[in-house]
Coordinates of C-alpha atoms and ligand atoms in Angstrom, one line a residue:
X911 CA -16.7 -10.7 0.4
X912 CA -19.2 -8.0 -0.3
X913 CA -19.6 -5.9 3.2
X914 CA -22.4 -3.3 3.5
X915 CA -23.4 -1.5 0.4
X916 CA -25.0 2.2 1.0
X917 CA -26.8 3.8 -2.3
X918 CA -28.8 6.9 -2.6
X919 CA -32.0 6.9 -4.7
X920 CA -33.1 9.9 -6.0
X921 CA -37.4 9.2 -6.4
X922 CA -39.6 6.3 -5.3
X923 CA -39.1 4.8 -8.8
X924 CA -35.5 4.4 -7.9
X925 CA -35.8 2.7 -4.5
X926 CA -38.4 0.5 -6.2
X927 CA -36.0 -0.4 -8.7
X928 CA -33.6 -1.4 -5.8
X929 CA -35.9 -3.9 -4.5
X930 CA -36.7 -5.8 -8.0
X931 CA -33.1 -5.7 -8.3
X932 CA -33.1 -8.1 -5.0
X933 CA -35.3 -10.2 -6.6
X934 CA -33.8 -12.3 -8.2
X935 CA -31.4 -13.5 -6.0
X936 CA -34.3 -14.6 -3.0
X937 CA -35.0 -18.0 -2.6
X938 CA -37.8 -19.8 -0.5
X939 CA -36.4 -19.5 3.3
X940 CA -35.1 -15.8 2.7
X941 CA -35.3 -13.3 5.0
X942 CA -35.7 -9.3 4.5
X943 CA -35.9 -7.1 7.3
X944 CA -36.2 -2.8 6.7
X945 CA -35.6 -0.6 8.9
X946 CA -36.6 3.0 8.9
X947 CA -38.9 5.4 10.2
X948 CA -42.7 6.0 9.2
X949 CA -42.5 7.3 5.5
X950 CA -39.0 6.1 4.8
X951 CA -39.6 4.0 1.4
X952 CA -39.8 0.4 3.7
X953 CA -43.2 -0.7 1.5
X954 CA -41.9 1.1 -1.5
X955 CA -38.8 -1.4 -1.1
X956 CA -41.1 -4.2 -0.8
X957 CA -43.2 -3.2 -3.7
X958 CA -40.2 -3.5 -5.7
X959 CA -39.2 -6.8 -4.8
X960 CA -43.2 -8.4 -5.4
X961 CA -42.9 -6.5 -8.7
X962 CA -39.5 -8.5 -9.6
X963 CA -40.7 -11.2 -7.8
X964 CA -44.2 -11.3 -11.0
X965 CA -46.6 -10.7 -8.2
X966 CA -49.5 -9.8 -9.9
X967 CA -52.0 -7.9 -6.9
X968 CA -51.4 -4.7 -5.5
X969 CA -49.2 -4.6 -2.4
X970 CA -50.3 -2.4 0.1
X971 CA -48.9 -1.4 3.7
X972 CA -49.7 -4.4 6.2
X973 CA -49.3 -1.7 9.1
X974 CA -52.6 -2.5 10.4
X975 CA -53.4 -6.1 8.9
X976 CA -49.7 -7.1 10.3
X977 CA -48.9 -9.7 7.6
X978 CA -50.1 -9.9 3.8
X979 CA -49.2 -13.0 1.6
X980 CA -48.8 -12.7 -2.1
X981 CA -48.2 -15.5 -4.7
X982 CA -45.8 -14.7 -7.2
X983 CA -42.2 -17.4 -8.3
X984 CA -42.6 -18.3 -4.6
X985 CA -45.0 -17.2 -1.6
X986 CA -44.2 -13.1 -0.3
X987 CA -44.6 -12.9 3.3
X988 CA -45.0 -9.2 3.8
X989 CA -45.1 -8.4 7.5
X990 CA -45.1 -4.9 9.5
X991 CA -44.0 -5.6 13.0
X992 CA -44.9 -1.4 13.5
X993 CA -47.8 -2.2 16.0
X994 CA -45.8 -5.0 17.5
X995 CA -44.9 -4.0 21.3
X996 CA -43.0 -6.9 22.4
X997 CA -41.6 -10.0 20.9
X998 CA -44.3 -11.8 23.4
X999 CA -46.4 -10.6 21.1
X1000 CA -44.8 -11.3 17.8
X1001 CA -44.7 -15.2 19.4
X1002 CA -48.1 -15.0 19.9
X1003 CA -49.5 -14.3 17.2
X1004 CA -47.2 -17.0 15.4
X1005 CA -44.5 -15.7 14.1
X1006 CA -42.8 -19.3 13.6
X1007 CA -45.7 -19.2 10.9
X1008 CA -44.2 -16.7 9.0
X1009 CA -41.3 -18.2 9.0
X1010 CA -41.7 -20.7 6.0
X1011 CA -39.7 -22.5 4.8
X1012 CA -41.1 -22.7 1.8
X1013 CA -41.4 -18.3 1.5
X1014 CA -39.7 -15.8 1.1
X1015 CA -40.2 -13.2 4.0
X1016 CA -40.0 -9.6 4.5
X1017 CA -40.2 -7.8 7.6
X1018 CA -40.9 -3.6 8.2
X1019 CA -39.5 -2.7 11.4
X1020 CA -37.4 -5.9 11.2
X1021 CA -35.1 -4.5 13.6
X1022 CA -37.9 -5.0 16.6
X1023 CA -37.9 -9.0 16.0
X1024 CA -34.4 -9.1 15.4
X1025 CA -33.9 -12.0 18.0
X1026 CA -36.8 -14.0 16.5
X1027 CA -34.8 -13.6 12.9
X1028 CA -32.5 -16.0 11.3
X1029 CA -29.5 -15.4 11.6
X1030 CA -28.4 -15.0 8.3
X1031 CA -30.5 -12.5 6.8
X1032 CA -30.6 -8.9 4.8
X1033 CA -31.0 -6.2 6.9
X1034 CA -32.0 -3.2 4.6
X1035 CA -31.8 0.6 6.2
X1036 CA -33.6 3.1 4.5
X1037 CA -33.0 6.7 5.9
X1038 CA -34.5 9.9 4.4
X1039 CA -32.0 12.7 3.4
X1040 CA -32.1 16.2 5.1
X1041 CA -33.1 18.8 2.5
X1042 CA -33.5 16.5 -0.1
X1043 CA -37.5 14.7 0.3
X1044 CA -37.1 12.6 -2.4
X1045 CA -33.6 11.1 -1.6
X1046 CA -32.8 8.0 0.4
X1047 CA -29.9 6.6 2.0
X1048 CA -30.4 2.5 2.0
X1049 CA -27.8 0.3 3.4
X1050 CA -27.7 -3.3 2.5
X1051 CA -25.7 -5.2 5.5
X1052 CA -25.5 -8.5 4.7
X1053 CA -26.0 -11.3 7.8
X1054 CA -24.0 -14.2 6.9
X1055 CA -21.8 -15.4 3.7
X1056 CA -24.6 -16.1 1.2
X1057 CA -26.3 -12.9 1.6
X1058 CA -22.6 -11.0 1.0
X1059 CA -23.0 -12.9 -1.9
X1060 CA -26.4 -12.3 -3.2
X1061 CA -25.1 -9.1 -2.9
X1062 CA -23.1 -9.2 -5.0
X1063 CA -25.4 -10.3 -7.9
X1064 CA -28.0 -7.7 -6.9
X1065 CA -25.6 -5.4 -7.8
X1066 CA -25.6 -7.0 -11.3
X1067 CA -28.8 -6.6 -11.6
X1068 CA -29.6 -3.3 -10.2
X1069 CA -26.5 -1.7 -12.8
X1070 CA -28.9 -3.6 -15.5
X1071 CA -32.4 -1.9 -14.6
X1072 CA -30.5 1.5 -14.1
X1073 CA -28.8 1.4 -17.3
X1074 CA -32.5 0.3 -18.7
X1075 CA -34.1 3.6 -17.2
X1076 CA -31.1 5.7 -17.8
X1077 CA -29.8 6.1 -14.0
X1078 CA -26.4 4.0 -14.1
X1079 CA -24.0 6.6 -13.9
X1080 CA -26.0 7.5 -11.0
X1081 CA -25.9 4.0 -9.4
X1082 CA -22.1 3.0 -10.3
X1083 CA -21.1 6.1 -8.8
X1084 CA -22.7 5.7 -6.0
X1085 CA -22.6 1.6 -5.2
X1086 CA -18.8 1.7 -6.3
X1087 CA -18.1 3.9 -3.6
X1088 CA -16.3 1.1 -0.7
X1089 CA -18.2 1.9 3.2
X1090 CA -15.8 3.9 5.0
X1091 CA -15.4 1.2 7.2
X1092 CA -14.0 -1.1 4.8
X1093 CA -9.8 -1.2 3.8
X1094 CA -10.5 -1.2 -0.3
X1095 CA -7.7 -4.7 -0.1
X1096 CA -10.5 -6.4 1.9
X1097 CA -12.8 -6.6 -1.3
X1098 CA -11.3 -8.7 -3.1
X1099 CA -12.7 -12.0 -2.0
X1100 CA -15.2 -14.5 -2.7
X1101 CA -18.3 -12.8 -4.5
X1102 CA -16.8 -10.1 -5.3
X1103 CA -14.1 -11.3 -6.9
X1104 CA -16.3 -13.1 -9.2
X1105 CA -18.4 -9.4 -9.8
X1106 CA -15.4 -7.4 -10.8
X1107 CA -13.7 -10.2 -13.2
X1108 CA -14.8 -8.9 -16.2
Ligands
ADP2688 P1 -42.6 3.2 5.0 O1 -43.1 1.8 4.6 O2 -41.2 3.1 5.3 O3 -43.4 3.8 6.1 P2 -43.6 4.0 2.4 O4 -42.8 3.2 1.5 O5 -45.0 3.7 2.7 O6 -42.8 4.2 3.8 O7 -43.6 5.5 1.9 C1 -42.5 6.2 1.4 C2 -43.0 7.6 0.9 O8 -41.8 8.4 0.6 C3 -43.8 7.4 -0.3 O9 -44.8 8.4 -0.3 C4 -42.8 7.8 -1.4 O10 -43.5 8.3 -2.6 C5 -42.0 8.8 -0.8 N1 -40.6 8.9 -1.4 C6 -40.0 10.0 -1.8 N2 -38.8 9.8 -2.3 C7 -38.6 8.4 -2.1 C8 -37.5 7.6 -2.4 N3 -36.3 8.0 -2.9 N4 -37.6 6.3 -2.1 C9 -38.7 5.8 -1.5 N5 -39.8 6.6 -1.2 C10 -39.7 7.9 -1.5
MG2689 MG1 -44.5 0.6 5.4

């Protein structure tokens, strides 16, 4: 099983490509939540994953709107939980709402609703790097058995939109790198099993 995956992207265009890598593998029901401080690359993220998604409109910040929709292969709900101050809150203004069935959902600041999430969902960590403005460190953690294995096929596609912009020796380096945390023996189950066969 795919645990967390941590990748470094060197320019907003990477990142970008990170999300519309994700894509793909969201169905109605999904559930995104970024975390990461003001500036990080949270929208940026999201921006990449309405692109892959074929929304058409501009996606913008929802920091002070709170939730935009877009329409793309299925409903984007694009929340920002940033002005948020307590899950009271969140529940009041409806969040069961956002939580369609029938969407895909991504959450900035996801980390502050955690409790009103489902449990199986993608928690993506962006961080920015000392010294180095335009590189990230994101984390993927997947919540739960099918998102180890989206994971997995995100991968798939990310190596493909690299390679297309010239950046995969970049990103195999740095995805093929196992967490620390993780015995190299421990990955091959399940999804990623079925990544590395060929
Ligand atoms: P957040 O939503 O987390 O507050 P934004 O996505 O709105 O952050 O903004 C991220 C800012 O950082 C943008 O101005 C973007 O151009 C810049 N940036 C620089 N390098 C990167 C990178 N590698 N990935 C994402 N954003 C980056
Ligand atoms: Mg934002």
């Amino acid at each position: 099983m795919m645990g967390e995956v941590s990748i470094t992207t060197r320019s907003p265009e990477q990142t970008g490509m990170l999300g519309a890598a994700l894509a793909p593998e969201l169905l109605p029901g999904d559930v995104v939540s970024l975390g990461g401080d003001i500036g990080a690359g949270k929208t940026v993220f999201v921006k990449g994953i309405a692109f892959g998604l074929g929304v058409e409109g501009r996606v913008t910040s929802p920091t002070f709107t709170i939730v935009h929709e877009h329409m793309g292969r299925y409903p984007l709900i694009h929340l920002d939980v940033y002005r948020i101050n307590s899950i009271q809150e969140m529940f009041d203004l409806g969040f069961e709402e956002v939580l369609d069935p029938t969407a895909v959902l991504v959450v900035e600041w996801g980390d502050a609703v955690v409790p009103l999430l489902p449990p199986r969902h993608l928690q993506v960590d962006i961080r920015a790097v000392p010294g180095a403005p335009d590189e990230r460190n994101i984390s993927l953690i997947p919540r739960g058995s099918t998102w180890a294995r989206k994971l997995a096929g995100m991968q798939v596609t990310a190596l493909e939109l690299f390679s297309a912009a010239g950046a995969v020796e970049h990103l195999e380096q740095m995805w093929s790198r196992p967490p620390a945390s993780q015995p190299p023996g421990t990955r091959d189950h399940g999804g990623a099993a079925e990544m590395n066969g060929d």
